[in-house]
Amino acid sequence: MSAAFAHAFIAAEHDTRHNRVVHVSKDGKILRQFHVDYPLDLDLLTNGHLLLSSNLAVIELDADFQEVWRYGIEKLALFSCQKLADGHVLSGDTSRCRISLIDRSGSVVRFMPFPYAGDYLPQYDMFRLIRALPDGNLLVACYHDRKLAEFNWDGRIEWEASLEGPPYMPIRLPDGNTLVSLGPTGLIVEIDPAGKTLWRYDMVEDTGLELGWIAGISKLKNGNLVYSDSKHDRLVEITPEKELVSCFLNREILLHPSTHIILES
């Protein structure tokens, strides 16, 4: 029996029944919420504001979840959001097959055509989450091609690694390895710069859970890992040894979580 889930969190509920970003306390109560169609990614900013991406918009909320800025498109989807040091917002626009930098006026100040773009059907399966790296390269979850890749802004492939499933969210770790969730496979893997798998978590084999869909992942200060199981409407915490610690499951509070942020004190 796992312990009770004891973390406050913010989650993007990619589900028509809720369609919101929700902030939940440690004791499982909703503190604030913001309704938006199909939220996908989250970035908690240093000033306490929250950046979110959804199918048709990137939106900044203040600490009270009031909207202060928005960039919108007409066709889906904006799968990622990250605010960079210069204030620009990085996002991936599958409707235009490109990765973009957006300024506060809502203008695209720089963009890169997605190097792997092909005749994908559906088109929005070309990539999922994107993260800027300290050297300026872009770490991209190439969903259709089942790869992780680093691109520079000229579109040159600096690094790539094949995966055993379609990637959703990559995290570049301080030691240079990369942690990535593999969506419908129910897997999370850590790979080294050579693409070798160093650590592999299988939610069915390792913790006896029913096969789900692993979207967002986060690493806690104590080394534990929390993942969003969007298929079964839950957040799951495991140890580095792949032991089940706790699970948040309350469908009145949380449905189909995509990306989440664990709020550690």
PDB file of C-alpha atoms in Angstrom:
ATOM      1  CA  MET A   1       0.000   0.000   0.000  1.00  0.00           C
ATOM      2  CA  SER A   2       1.470   3.358  -1.010  1.00  0.00           C
ATOM      3  CA  ALA A   3       1.379   6.427   1.233  1.00  0.00           C
ATOM      4  CA  ALA A   4      -0.943   9.367   0.721  1.00  0.00           C
ATOM      5  CA  PHE A   5       0.198  11.874  -1.901  1.00  0.00           C
ATOM      6  CA  ALA A   6       1.655  14.729   0.151  1.00  0.00           C
ATOM      7  CA  HIS A   7       2.608  17.374  -2.416  1.00  0.00           C
ATOM      8  CA  ALA A   8       0.993  20.611  -3.495  1.00  0.00           C
ATOM      9  CA  PHE A   9       0.971  20.802  -7.281  1.00  0.00           C
ATOM     10  CA  ILE A  10      -0.144  22.646 -10.376  1.00  0.00           C
ATOM     11  CA  ALA A  11      -1.450  20.514 -13.240  1.00  0.00           C
ATOM     12  CA  ALA A  12      -2.700  21.088 -16.766  1.00  0.00           C
ATOM     13  CA  GLU A  13      -5.912  19.110 -17.279  1.00  0.00           C
ATOM     14  CA  HIS A  14      -6.089  18.264 -20.977  1.00  0.00           C
ATOM     15  CA  ASP A  15      -9.690  17.149 -20.779  1.00  0.00           C
ATOM     16  CA  THR A  16     -12.960  18.672 -21.996  1.00  0.00           C
ATOM     17  CA  ARG A  17     -14.692  17.852 -18.699  1.00  0.00           C
ATOM     18  CA  HIS A  18     -12.385  20.228 -16.789  1.00  0.00           C
ATOM     19  CA  ASN A  19     -10.224  22.071 -19.367  1.00  0.00           C
ATOM     20  CA  ARG A  20      -8.231  24.006 -16.829  1.00  0.00           C
ATOM     21  CA  VAL A  21      -4.966  24.587 -15.018  1.00  0.00           C
ATOM     22  CA  VAL A  22      -5.478  23.802 -11.353  1.00  0.00           C
ATOM     23  CA  HIS A  23      -3.431  24.508  -8.201  1.00  0.00           C
ATOM     24  CA  VAL A  24      -4.011  21.861  -5.527  1.00  0.00           C
ATOM     25  CA  SER A  25      -2.842  21.994  -1.892  1.00  0.00           C
ATOM     26  CA  LYS A  26      -0.997  19.239  -0.018  1.00  0.00           C
ATOM     27  CA  ASP A  27      -4.284  18.102   1.491  1.00  0.00           C
ATOM     28  CA  GLY A  28      -5.940  17.810  -1.919  1.00  0.00           C
ATOM     29  CA  LYS A  29      -7.993  21.007  -2.037  1.00  0.00           C
ATOM     30  CA  ILE A  30      -8.276  23.315  -5.044  1.00  0.00           C
ATOM     31  CA  LEU A  31      -6.663  26.676  -4.262  1.00  0.00           C
ATOM     32  CA  ARG A  32      -7.112  28.332  -7.666  1.00  0.00           C
ATOM     33  CA  GLN A  33      -7.930  27.417 -11.232  1.00  0.00           C
ATOM     34  CA  PHE A  34      -7.868  28.893 -14.717  1.00  0.00           C
ATOM     35  CA  HIS A  35     -10.066  27.561 -17.494  1.00  0.00           C
ATOM     36  CA  VAL A  36      -8.558  27.173 -20.958  1.00  0.00           C
ATOM     37  CA  ASP A  37      -9.173  24.717 -23.788  1.00  0.00           C
ATOM     38  CA  TYR A  38      -6.776  21.769 -23.701  1.00  0.00           C
ATOM     39  CA  PRO A  39      -3.805  22.993 -21.615  1.00  0.00           C
ATOM     40  CA  LEU A  40      -0.559  21.130 -22.340  1.00  0.00           C
ATOM     41  CA  ASP A  41       2.629  22.538 -20.826  1.00  0.00           C
ATOM     42  CA  LEU A  42       3.560  24.643 -17.777  1.00  0.00           C
ATOM     43  CA  ASP A  43       6.484  26.830 -16.714  1.00  0.00           C
ATOM     44  CA  LEU A  44       6.562  28.375 -13.233  1.00  0.00           C
ATOM     45  CA  LEU A  45       8.394  31.706 -13.454  1.00  0.00           C
ATOM     46  CA  THR A  46      10.704  33.237 -10.864  1.00  0.00           C
ATOM     47  CA  ASN A  47       8.230  36.078 -10.153  1.00  0.00           C
ATOM     48  CA  GLY A  48       5.513  33.599  -9.191  1.00  0.00           C
ATOM     49  CA  HIS A  49       3.690  33.873 -12.497  1.00  0.00           C
ATOM     50  CA  LEU A  50       2.732  30.787 -14.481  1.00  0.00           C
ATOM     51  CA  LEU A  51       3.239  30.266 -18.197  1.00  0.00           C
ATOM     52  CA  LEU A  52       1.029  27.717 -19.923  1.00  0.00           C
ATOM     53  CA  SER A  53       0.565  26.435 -23.439  1.00  0.00           C
ATOM     54  CA  SER A  54      -2.674  25.033 -24.807  1.00  0.00           C
ATOM     55  CA  ASN A  55      -3.965  23.893 -28.158  1.00  0.00           C
ATOM     56  CA  LEU A  56      -4.429  27.456 -29.395  1.00  0.00           C
ATOM     57  CA  ALA A  57      -2.591  29.815 -27.029  1.00  0.00           C
ATOM     58  CA  VAL A  58       0.371  30.485 -24.783  1.00  0.00           C
ATOM     59  CA  ILE A  59      -0.830  32.402 -21.720  1.00  0.00           C
ATOM     60  CA  GLU A  60       0.894  34.003 -18.729  1.00  0.00           C
ATOM     61  CA  LEU A  61      -1.010  34.087 -15.430  1.00  0.00           C
ATOM     62  CA  ASP A  62      -0.133  36.079 -12.334  1.00  0.00           C
ATOM     63  CA  ALA A  63       0.124  34.536  -8.856  1.00  0.00           C
ATOM     64  CA  ASP A  64      -3.677  34.731  -8.503  1.00  0.00           C
ATOM     65  CA  PHE A  65      -4.197  32.935 -11.843  1.00  0.00           C
ATOM     66  CA  GLN A  66      -5.325  36.120 -13.579  1.00  0.00           C
ATOM     67  CA  GLU A  67      -4.327  36.432 -17.223  1.00  0.00           C
ATOM     68  CA  VAL A  68      -1.656  39.058 -17.976  1.00  0.00           C
ATOM     69  CA  TRP A  69      -0.433  38.043 -21.455  1.00  0.00           C
ATOM     70  CA  ARG A  70      -1.534  35.853 -24.355  1.00  0.00           C
ATOM     71  CA  TYR A  71      -0.268  34.705 -27.738  1.00  0.00           C
ATOM     72  CA  GLY A  72      -2.785  32.843 -29.885  1.00  0.00           C
ATOM     73  CA  ILE A  73      -2.943  30.835 -33.095  1.00  0.00           C
ATOM     74  CA  GLU A  74      -5.875  29.607 -35.189  1.00  0.00           C
ATOM     75  CA  LYS A  75      -4.962  25.942 -35.706  1.00  0.00           C
ATOM     76  CA  LEU A  76      -3.644  23.477 -33.143  1.00  0.00           C
ATOM     77  CA  ALA A  77      -1.345  23.045 -31.408  1.00  0.00           C
ATOM     78  CA  LEU A  78       1.163  24.887 -29.220  1.00  0.00           C
ATOM     79  CA  PHE A  79       2.711  21.915 -27.476  1.00  0.00           C
ATOM     80  CA  SER A  80       5.315  23.629 -25.335  1.00  0.00           C
ATOM     81  CA  CYS A  81       6.195  26.783 -23.430  1.00  0.00           C
ATOM     82  CA  GLN A  82       9.322  28.009 -21.710  1.00  0.00           C
ATOM     83  CA  LYS A  83      10.302  31.555 -20.776  1.00  0.00           C
ATOM     84  CA  LEU A  84      13.946  32.294 -21.575  1.00  0.00           C
ATOM     85  CA  ALA A  85      16.361  34.635 -19.785  1.00  0.00           C
ATOM     86  CA  ASP A  86      15.809  37.401 -22.358  1.00  0.00           C
ATOM     87  CA  GLY A  87      12.039  37.376 -21.685  1.00  0.00           C
ATOM     88  CA  HIS A  88      11.083  35.684 -24.933  1.00  0.00           C
ATOM     89  CA  VAL A  89       8.862  32.624 -24.875  1.00  0.00           C
ATOM     90  CA  LEU A  90       9.882  29.406 -26.615  1.00  0.00           C
ATOM     91  CA  SER A  91       7.082  27.332 -28.083  1.00  0.00           C
ATOM     92  CA  GLY A  92       6.481  24.680 -30.722  1.00  0.00           C
ATOM     93  CA  ASP A  93       3.770  25.412 -33.301  1.00  0.00           C
ATOM     94  CA  THR A  94       2.730  22.231 -35.101  1.00  0.00           C
ATOM     95  CA  SER A  95       0.213  24.149 -37.245  1.00  0.00           C
ATOM     96  CA  ARG A  96       3.172  25.850 -38.954  1.00  0.00           C
ATOM     97  CA  CYS A  97       5.692  23.010 -38.461  1.00  0.00           C
ATOM     98  CA  ARG A  98       8.099  25.259 -36.605  1.00  0.00           C
ATOM     99  CA  ILE A  99       9.680  26.172 -33.292  1.00  0.00           C
ATOM    100  CA  SER A 100       9.284  29.836 -32.381  1.00  0.00           C
ATOM    101  CA  LEU A 101      10.447  32.596 -30.062  1.00  0.00           C
ATOM    102  CA  ILE A 102       7.659  35.033 -29.162  1.00  0.00           C
ATOM    103  CA  ASP A 103       8.036  38.479 -27.590  1.00  0.00           C
ATOM    104  CA  ARG A 104       5.697  40.384 -25.260  1.00  0.00           C
ATOM    105  CA  SER A 105       3.977  42.093 -28.178  1.00  0.00           C
ATOM    106  CA  GLY A 106       2.937  38.699 -29.512  1.00  0.00           C
ATOM    107  CA  SER A 107       5.352  38.858 -32.441  1.00  0.00           C
ATOM    108  CA  VAL A 108       7.418  35.881 -33.563  1.00  0.00           C
ATOM    109  CA  VAL A 109      10.968  37.230 -33.359  1.00  0.00           C
ATOM    110  CA  ARG A 110      12.683  34.039 -34.472  1.00  0.00           C
ATOM    111  CA  PHE A 111      11.629  30.661 -35.770  1.00  0.00           C
ATOM    112  CA  MET A 112      13.094  27.443 -37.070  1.00  0.00           C
ATOM    113  CA  PRO A 113      11.267  25.081 -39.434  1.00  0.00           C
ATOM    114  CA  PHE A 114      11.092  21.696 -37.717  1.00  0.00           C
ATOM    115  CA  PRO A 115      13.947  19.700 -39.303  1.00  0.00           C
ATOM    116  CA  TYR A 116      12.083  16.379 -39.226  1.00  0.00           C
ATOM    117  CA  ALA A 117       8.837  17.789 -40.642  1.00  0.00           C
ATOM    118  CA  GLY A 118       7.237  15.486 -43.183  1.00  0.00           C
ATOM    119  CA  ASP A 119       3.816  14.463 -44.380  1.00  0.00           C
ATOM    120  CA  TYR A 120       2.681  13.562 -40.878  1.00  0.00           C
ATOM    121  CA  LEU A 121      -0.939  12.717 -40.351  1.00  0.00           C
ATOM    122  CA  PRO A 122      -2.045  13.997 -37.959  1.00  0.00           C
ATOM    123  CA  GLN A 123       0.359  16.911 -38.298  1.00  0.00           C
ATOM    124  CA  TYR A 124       0.371  17.624 -34.572  1.00  0.00           C
ATOM    125  CA  ASP A 125       2.201  14.344 -33.942  1.00  0.00           C
ATOM    126  CA  MET A 126       5.520  15.738 -35.194  1.00  0.00           C
ATOM    127  CA  PHE A 127       6.732  16.812 -31.730  1.00  0.00           C
ATOM    128  CA  ARG A 128       5.724  17.300 -28.137  1.00  0.00           C
ATOM    129  CA  LEU A 129       7.666  19.265 -25.498  1.00  0.00           C
ATOM    130  CA  ILE A 130      10.730  21.392 -26.244  1.00  0.00           C
ATOM    131  CA  ARG A 131      13.320  22.751 -23.841  1.00  0.00           C
ATOM    132  CA  ALA A 132      16.069  25.299 -24.456  1.00  0.00           C
ATOM    133  CA  LEU A 133      19.472  24.168 -23.193  1.00  0.00           C
ATOM    134  CA  PRO A 134      22.154  26.382 -21.595  1.00  0.00           C
ATOM    135  CA  ASP A 135      24.244  26.337 -24.807  1.00  0.00           C
ATOM    136  CA  GLY A 136      21.289  27.667 -26.825  1.00  0.00           C
ATOM    137  CA  ASN A 137      20.401  24.395 -28.520  1.00  0.00           C
ATOM    138  CA  LEU A 138      16.861  23.024 -28.424  1.00  0.00           C
ATOM    139  CA  LEU A 139      16.036  19.631 -26.916  1.00  0.00           C
ATOM    140  CA  VAL A 140      12.974  18.295 -28.724  1.00  0.00           C
ATOM    141  CA  ALA A 141      10.716  15.297 -28.137  1.00  0.00           C
ATOM    142  CA  CYS A 142      10.259  14.140 -31.741  1.00  0.00           C
ATOM    143  CA  TYR A 143       7.052  12.202 -31.157  1.00  0.00           C
ATOM    144  CA  HIS A 144       6.400  10.772 -34.630  1.00  0.00           C
ATOM    145  CA  ASP A 145      10.012   9.733 -35.196  1.00  0.00           C
ATOM    146  CA  ARG A 146      10.417   8.204 -31.710  1.00  0.00           C
ATOM    147  CA  LYS A 147      13.589  10.201 -31.124  1.00  0.00           C
ATOM    148  CA  LEU A 148      15.102  12.830 -28.921  1.00  0.00           C
ATOM    149  CA  ALA A 149      17.060  15.445 -30.826  1.00  0.00           C
ATOM    150  CA  GLU A 150      19.048  18.607 -30.225  1.00  0.00           C
ATOM    151  CA  PHE A 151      18.809  21.262 -32.922  1.00  0.00           C
ATOM    152  CA  ASN A 152      20.539  24.596 -33.227  1.00  0.00           C
ATOM    153  CA  TRP A 153      18.580  27.587 -34.503  1.00  0.00           C
ATOM    154  CA  ASP A 154      19.897  26.999 -38.035  1.00  0.00           C
ATOM    155  CA  GLY A 155      18.096  23.664 -38.020  1.00  0.00           C
ATOM    156  CA  ARG A 156      21.234  21.568 -37.809  1.00  0.00           C
ATOM    157  CA  ILE A 157      20.921  18.329 -35.841  1.00  0.00           C
ATOM    158  CA  GLU A 158      23.560  18.431 -33.103  1.00  0.00           C
ATOM    159  CA  TRP A 159      22.532  15.199 -31.392  1.00  0.00           C
ATOM    160  CA  GLU A 160      19.837  12.561 -31.634  1.00  0.00           C
ATOM    161  CA  ALA A 161      18.916   9.288 -29.965  1.00  0.00           C
ATOM    162  CA  SER A 162      16.356   6.685 -30.971  1.00  0.00           C
ATOM    163  CA  LEU A 163      13.855   5.552 -28.347  1.00  0.00           C
ATOM    164  CA  GLU A 164      11.596   2.548 -27.801  1.00  0.00           C
ATOM    165  CA  GLY A 165       8.481   4.707 -27.762  1.00  0.00           C
ATOM    166  CA  PRO A 166       7.186   8.164 -28.711  1.00  0.00           C
ATOM    167  CA  PRO A 167       8.657  10.797 -26.355  1.00  0.00           C
ATOM    168  CA  TYR A 168       6.545  13.371 -24.560  1.00  0.00           C
ATOM    169  CA  MET A 169       8.666  15.315 -22.058  1.00  0.00           C
ATOM    170  CA  PRO A 170      12.484  15.429 -21.924  1.00  0.00           C
ATOM    171  CA  ILE A 171      14.551  16.682 -18.983  1.00  0.00           C
ATOM    172  CA  ARG A 172      18.276  17.294 -19.450  1.00  0.00           C
ATOM    173  CA  LEU A 173      19.922  16.359 -16.156  1.00  0.00           C
ATOM    174  CA  PRO A 174      22.952  18.154 -14.637  1.00  0.00           C
ATOM    175  CA  ASP A 175      25.262  15.229 -15.502  1.00  0.00           C
ATOM    176  CA  GLY A 176      24.363  15.440 -19.203  1.00  0.00           C
ATOM    177  CA  ASN A 177      22.016  12.469 -19.249  1.00  0.00           C
ATOM    178  CA  THR A 178      18.420  12.901 -20.371  1.00  0.00           C
ATOM    179  CA  LEU A 179      15.271  11.683 -18.668  1.00  0.00           C
ATOM    180  CA  VAL A 180      12.239  11.273 -20.937  1.00  0.00           C
ATOM    181  CA  SER A 181       8.681   9.970 -20.705  1.00  0.00           C
ATOM    182  CA  LEU A 182       7.490   7.676 -23.474  1.00  0.00           C
ATOM    183  CA  GLY A 183       3.757   8.298 -23.536  1.00  0.00           C
ATOM    184  CA  PRO A 184       1.551   5.284 -24.398  1.00  0.00           C
ATOM    185  CA  THR A 185       4.284   2.732 -23.658  1.00  0.00           C
ATOM    186  CA  GLY A 186       4.061   3.466 -19.923  1.00  0.00           C
ATOM    187  CA  LEU A 187       7.836   3.891 -19.807  1.00  0.00           C
ATOM    188  CA  ILE A 188      10.321   6.468 -18.521  1.00  0.00           C
ATOM    189  CA  VAL A 189      13.975   6.100 -19.490  1.00  0.00           C
ATOM    190  CA  GLU A 190      17.239   7.843 -18.701  1.00  0.00           C
ATOM    191  CA  ILE A 191      19.758   7.810 -21.528  1.00  0.00           C
ATOM    192  CA  ASP A 192      23.377   8.950 -21.685  1.00  0.00           C
ATOM    193  CA  PRO A 193      24.873  11.169 -24.433  1.00  0.00           C
ATOM    194  CA  ALA A 194      25.621   8.033 -26.478  1.00  0.00           C
ATOM    195  CA  GLY A 195      21.931   7.103 -26.402  1.00  0.00           C
ATOM    196  CA  LYS A 196      22.445   4.142 -24.068  1.00  0.00           C
ATOM    197  CA  THR A 197      19.626   3.426 -21.630  1.00  0.00           C
ATOM    198  CA  LEU A 198      20.967   3.696 -18.063  1.00  0.00           C
ATOM    199  CA  TRP A 199      17.669   3.491 -16.198  1.00  0.00           C
ATOM    200  CA  ARG A 200      14.258   2.239 -17.315  1.00  0.00           C
ATOM    201  CA  TYR A 201      10.932   2.344 -15.508  1.00  0.00           C
ATOM    202  CA  ASP A 202       7.979   0.251 -16.673  1.00  0.00           C
ATOM    203  CA  MET A 203       4.813   1.140 -14.766  1.00  0.00           C
ATOM    204  CA  VAL A 204       3.330  -2.340 -15.289  1.00  0.00           C
ATOM    205  CA  GLU A 205       6.383  -4.495 -14.603  1.00  0.00           C
ATOM    206  CA  ASP A 206       7.961  -2.365 -11.877  1.00  0.00           C
ATOM    207  CA  THR A 207       4.983  -1.139  -9.844  1.00  0.00           C
ATOM    208  CA  GLY A 208       2.137  -3.412 -10.968  1.00  0.00           C
ATOM    209  CA  LEU A 209       0.004  -0.546 -12.241  1.00  0.00           C
ATOM    210  CA  GLU A 210      -2.354  -0.838 -15.167  1.00  0.00           C
ATOM    211  CA  LEU A 211      -0.794   0.436 -18.391  1.00  0.00           C
ATOM    212  CA  GLY A 212      -1.324   4.169 -18.656  1.00  0.00           C
ATOM    213  CA  TRP A 213      -0.049   7.146 -20.666  1.00  0.00           C
ATOM    214  CA  ILE A 214       2.966   8.885 -19.112  1.00  0.00           C
ATOM    215  CA  ALA A 215       3.094  12.569 -20.060  1.00  0.00           C
ATOM    216  CA  GLY A 216       4.714  15.088 -17.713  1.00  0.00           C
ATOM    217  CA  ILE A 217       7.555  14.105 -15.396  1.00  0.00           C
ATOM    218  CA  SER A 218       9.328  15.931 -12.575  1.00  0.00           C
ATOM    219  CA  LYS A 219      12.260  15.063 -10.353  1.00  0.00           C
ATOM    220  CA  LEU A 220      11.995  15.944  -6.677  1.00  0.00           C
ATOM    221  CA  LYS A 221      14.764  17.195  -4.395  1.00  0.00           C
ATOM    222  CA  ASN A 222      14.939  13.801  -2.654  1.00  0.00           C
ATOM    223  CA  GLY A 223      15.543  12.051  -5.983  1.00  0.00           C
ATOM    224  CA  ASN A 224      12.026  10.664  -6.343  1.00  0.00           C
ATOM    225  CA  LEU A 225      10.146  11.030  -9.608  1.00  0.00           C
ATOM    226  CA  VAL A 226       6.537  12.103 -10.163  1.00  0.00           C
ATOM    227  CA  TYR A 227       4.764  11.414 -13.426  1.00  0.00           C
ATOM    228  CA  SER A 228       1.397  12.273 -14.918  1.00  0.00           C
ATOM    229  CA  ASP A 229      -0.608   9.241 -15.977  1.00  0.00           C
ATOM    230  CA  SER A 230      -3.091  11.004 -18.238  1.00  0.00           C
ATOM    231  CA  LYS A 231      -5.004   7.832 -19.114  1.00  0.00           C
ATOM    232  CA  HIS A 232      -5.876   7.027 -15.501  1.00  0.00           C
ATOM    233  CA  ASP A 233      -6.213  10.618 -14.216  1.00  0.00           C
ATOM    234  CA  ARG A 234      -3.461  10.421 -11.621  1.00  0.00           C
ATOM    235  CA  LEU A 235      -0.070  11.624 -10.455  1.00  0.00           C
ATOM    236  CA  VAL A 236       2.300   8.849  -9.383  1.00  0.00           C
ATOM    237  CA  GLU A 237       5.447   9.174  -7.246  1.00  0.00           C
ATOM    238  CA  ILE A 238       8.213   6.549  -7.407  1.00  0.00           C
ATOM    239  CA  THR A 239      11.716   6.190  -5.965  1.00  0.00           C
ATOM    240  CA  PRO A 240      14.925   5.853  -8.035  1.00  0.00           C
ATOM    241  CA  GLU A 241      14.650   2.150  -7.167  1.00  0.00           C
ATOM    242  CA  LYS A 242      11.250   2.173  -8.949  1.00  0.00           C
ATOM    243  CA  GLU A 243       9.205   1.590  -5.808  1.00  0.00           C
ATOM    244  CA  LEU A 244       5.728   3.103  -5.634  1.00  0.00           C
ATOM    245  CA  VAL A 245       5.611   5.887  -3.014  1.00  0.00           C
ATOM    246  CA  SER A 246       2.242   7.573  -3.477  1.00  0.00           C
ATOM    247  CA  CYS A 247      -0.511   8.346  -5.940  1.00  0.00           C
ATOM    248  CA  PHE A 248      -2.916  11.267  -6.301  1.00  0.00           C
ATOM    249  CA  LEU A 249      -6.225  10.026  -7.709  1.00  0.00           C
ATOM    250  CA  ASN A 250      -9.360  12.113  -7.271  1.00  0.00           C
ATOM    251  CA  ARG A 251     -11.375  12.619 -10.457  1.00  0.00           C
ATOM    252  CA  GLU A 252     -13.351  15.487  -8.949  1.00  0.00           C
ATOM    253  CA  ILE A 253     -10.030  17.352  -8.700  1.00  0.00           C
ATOM    254  CA  LEU A 254      -7.868  15.973 -11.517  1.00  0.00           C
ATOM    255  CA  LEU A 255      -8.628  14.587 -14.968  1.00  0.00           C
ATOM    256  CA  HIS A 256      -6.159  13.692 -17.737  1.00  0.00           C
ATOM    257  CA  PRO A 257      -3.095  15.550 -16.413  1.00  0.00           C
ATOM    258  CA  SER A 258      -0.552  16.450 -19.077  1.00  0.00           C
ATOM    259  CA  THR A 259       2.307  18.486 -17.586  1.00  0.00           C
ATOM    260  CA  HIS A 260       2.487  19.148 -13.837  1.00  0.00           C
ATOM    261  CA  ILE A 261       4.629  21.110 -11.384  1.00  0.00           C
ATOM    262  CA  ILE A 262       5.277  19.773  -7.883  1.00  0.00           C
ATOM    263  CA  LEU A 263       5.523  22.663  -5.422  1.00  0.00           C
ATOM    264  CA  GLU A 264       8.219  21.793  -2.895  1.00  0.00           C
ATOM    265  CA  SER A 265       8.821  23.978   0.147  1.00  0.00           C
TER     266      SER A 265
END
